[in-house]
Amino acid sequence: MERITEEIGMTAEHTVKLVNPVGQRAVERVALARRLDTLHGKSIGFIDNMKPNANLFIQYIEEMMRADYTEIQTHSVRKNYTSSKLIADELDGKVQCLVNAWGD
């Protein structure tokens, strides 16, 4: 480092300050929702994120659940690509658990 400083004529007065661009946010920790003891007789929500084959994935998961829990009720919603509306509001009060297609 000394050699480079001498070659370009820098002195100790010329320093570079590095700044970490990652901000810090206050995060409120919340507990996870209580897990159901069983799916028997429950109402289950499915959120389709409209990614390729998400609807097929949701359909497959629903069929698997129905094979083991024939008396479940299901509610499905599809969110648009922009997530301009709160999809969870459509299921609020109607379901006891949720399967959400998520990711790419």
mmCIF file of C-alpha atoms in Angstrom:
data_model
loop_
_atom_site.group_PDB
_atom_site.id
_atom_site.type_symbol
_atom_site.label_atom_id
_atom_site.label_comp_id
_atom_site.label_asym_id
_atom_site.label_seq_id
_atom_site.Cartn_x
_atom_site.Cartn_y
_atom_site.Cartn_z
ATOM 1 C CA MET A 1 0.000 0.000 0.000
ATOM 2 C CA GLU A 2 2.856 2.419 0.726
ATOM 3 C CA ARG A 3 4.355 1.966 -2.729
ATOM 4 C CA ILE A 4 1.087 2.810 -4.508
ATOM 5 C CA THR A 5 0.569 5.847 -2.280
ATOM 6 C CA GLU A 6 4.008 7.184 -3.141
ATOM 7 C CA GLU A 7 3.595 6.628 -6.890
ATOM 8 C CA ILE A 8 0.375 8.626 -7.176
ATOM 9 C CA GLY A 9 1.363 11.278 -4.660
ATOM 10 C CA MET A 10 -1.318 10.538 -2.078
ATOM 11 C CA THR A 11 -0.836 11.642 1.477
ATOM 12 C CA ALA A 12 -2.435 10.480 4.689
ATOM 13 C CA GLU A 13 -5.015 13.250 4.248
ATOM 14 C CA HIS A 14 -6.534 11.486 1.239
ATOM 15 C CA THR A 15 -8.440 8.554 2.608
ATOM 16 C CA VAL A 16 -11.333 6.550 1.296
ATOM 17 C CA LYS A 17 -14.203 5.809 3.620
ATOM 18 C CA LEU A 18 -16.164 2.648 2.857
ATOM 19 C CA VAL A 19 -19.836 2.669 3.741
ATOM 20 C CA ASN A 20 -22.007 -0.404 4.085
ATOM 21 C CA PRO A 21 -25.143 0.269 1.975
ATOM 22 C CA VAL A 22 -27.215 -2.304 3.840
ATOM 23 C CA GLY A 23 -29.672 -0.561 6.109
ATOM 24 C CA GLN A 24 -31.047 -1.761 9.386
ATOM 25 C CA ARG A 25 -34.723 -2.068 10.120
ATOM 26 C CA ALA A 26 -36.497 -2.624 13.368
ATOM 27 C CA VAL A 27 -38.160 -6.019 13.206
ATOM 28 C CA GLU A 28 -41.047 -7.060 15.370
ATOM 29 C CA ARG A 29 -40.841 -10.770 16.072
ATOM 30 C CA VAL A 30 -44.124 -12.638 16.142
ATOM 31 C CA ALA A 31 -44.850 -16.218 17.066
ATOM 32 C CA LEU A 32 -45.727 -18.737 14.387
ATOM 33 C CA ALA A 33 -49.360 -19.741 14.113
ATOM 34 C CA ARG A 34 -50.364 -22.695 16.247
ATOM 35 C CA ARG A 35 -50.187 -25.908 14.262
ATOM 36 C CA LEU A 36 -53.361 -27.934 13.814
ATOM 37 C CA ASP A 37 -53.563 -31.277 15.576
ATOM 38 C CA THR A 38 -55.405 -32.757 12.594
ATOM 39 C CA LEU A 39 -56.873 -31.787 9.227
ATOM 40 C CA HIS A 40 -60.057 -33.823 9.845
ATOM 41 C CA GLY A 41 -63.060 -31.584 9.250
ATOM 42 C CA LYS A 42 -60.951 -28.495 8.602
ATOM 43 C CA SER A 43 -61.296 -25.841 5.946
ATOM 44 C CA ILE A 44 -58.110 -25.433 3.919
ATOM 45 C CA GLY A 45 -57.135 -22.488 1.745
ATOM 46 C CA PHE A 46 -54.968 -22.661 -1.349
ATOM 47 C CA ILE A 47 -53.251 -19.650 -2.909
ATOM 48 C CA ASP A 48 -52.205 -20.077 -6.542
ATOM 49 C CA ASN A 49 -49.449 -17.604 -7.432
ATOM 50 C CA MET A 50 -50.040 -18.064 -11.205
ATOM 51 C CA LYS A 51 -46.508 -19.297 -11.851
ATOM 52 C CA PRO A 52 -46.205 -21.998 -14.528
ATOM 53 C CA ASN A 53 -47.889 -25.183 -13.267
ATOM 54 C CA ALA A 54 -48.731 -23.699 -9.859
ATOM 55 C CA ASN A 55 -52.363 -24.627 -10.427
ATOM 56 C CA LEU A 56 -51.345 -28.240 -11.127
ATOM 57 C CA PHE A 57 -49.227 -28.296 -7.977
ATOM 58 C CA ILE A 58 -52.102 -26.932 -5.876
ATOM 59 C CA GLN A 59 -54.494 -29.451 -7.445
ATOM 60 C CA TYR A 60 -52.100 -32.315 -6.682
ATOM 61 C CA ILE A 61 -51.663 -31.232 -3.054
ATOM 62 C CA GLU A 62 -55.433 -30.937 -2.648
ATOM 63 C CA GLU A 63 -55.939 -34.447 -4.070
ATOM 64 C CA MET A 64 -53.318 -35.853 -1.681
ATOM 65 C CA MET A 65 -55.032 -34.191 1.280
ATOM 66 C CA ARG A 66 -58.476 -35.404 0.220
ATOM 67 C CA ALA A 67 -57.178 -38.981 -0.008
ATOM 68 C CA ASP A 68 -56.382 -38.897 3.717
ATOM 69 C CA TYR A 69 -58.999 -36.394 4.918
ATOM 70 C CA THR A 70 -62.172 -36.871 2.868
ATOM 71 C CA GLU A 71 -64.269 -34.405 4.870
ATOM 72 C CA ILE A 72 -62.074 -31.325 4.380
ATOM 73 C CA GLN A 73 -63.441 -28.215 2.713
ATOM 74 C CA THR A 74 -61.231 -26.230 0.359
ATOM 75 C CA HIS A 75 -61.133 -22.644 -0.846
ATOM 76 C CA SER A 76 -58.811 -21.551 -3.652
ATOM 77 C CA VAL A 77 -57.773 -18.098 -4.788
ATOM 78 C CA ARG A 78 -55.391 -16.905 -7.477
ATOM 79 C CA LYS A 79 -53.275 -13.851 -6.958
ATOM 80 C CA ASN A 80 -52.259 -11.720 -9.873
ATOM 81 C CA TYR A 81 -48.675 -11.042 -10.829
ATOM 82 C CA THR A 82 -48.612 -7.615 -9.230
ATOM 83 C CA SER A 83 -50.091 -8.616 -5.871
ATOM 84 C CA SER A 84 -52.116 -5.419 -5.988
ATOM 85 C CA LYS A 85 -54.710 -6.779 -3.601
ATOM 86 C CA LEU A 86 -54.464 -8.675 -0.358
ATOM 87 C CA ILE A 87 -55.311 -12.266 -1.213
ATOM 88 C CA ALA A 88 -55.285 -13.322 2.427
ATOM 89 C CA ASP A 89 -58.334 -11.115 2.998
ATOM 90 C CA GLU A 90 -60.347 -13.381 0.671
ATOM 91 C CA LEU A 91 -59.621 -16.370 2.915
ATOM 92 C CA ASP A 92 -59.742 -14.643 6.299
ATOM 93 C CA GLY A 93 -62.228 -16.343 8.590
ATOM 94 C CA LYS A 94 -62.907 -19.128 6.064
ATOM 95 C CA VAL A 95 -59.907 -21.415 6.582
ATOM 96 C CA GLN A 96 -57.987 -22.992 9.437
ATOM 97 C CA CYS A 97 -54.841 -23.681 7.402
ATOM 98 C CA LEU A 98 -53.258 -22.544 4.170
ATOM 99 C CA VAL A 99 -51.182 -23.945 1.324
ATOM 100 C CA ASN A 100 -49.418 -21.183 -0.587
ATOM 101 C CA ALA A 101 -47.689 -21.743 -3.936
ATOM 102 C CA TRP A 102 -44.525 -19.701 -3.527
ATOM 103 C CA GLY A 103 -41.282 -19.218 -5.416
ATOM 104 C CA ASP A 104 -40.018 -19.787 -8.910
#
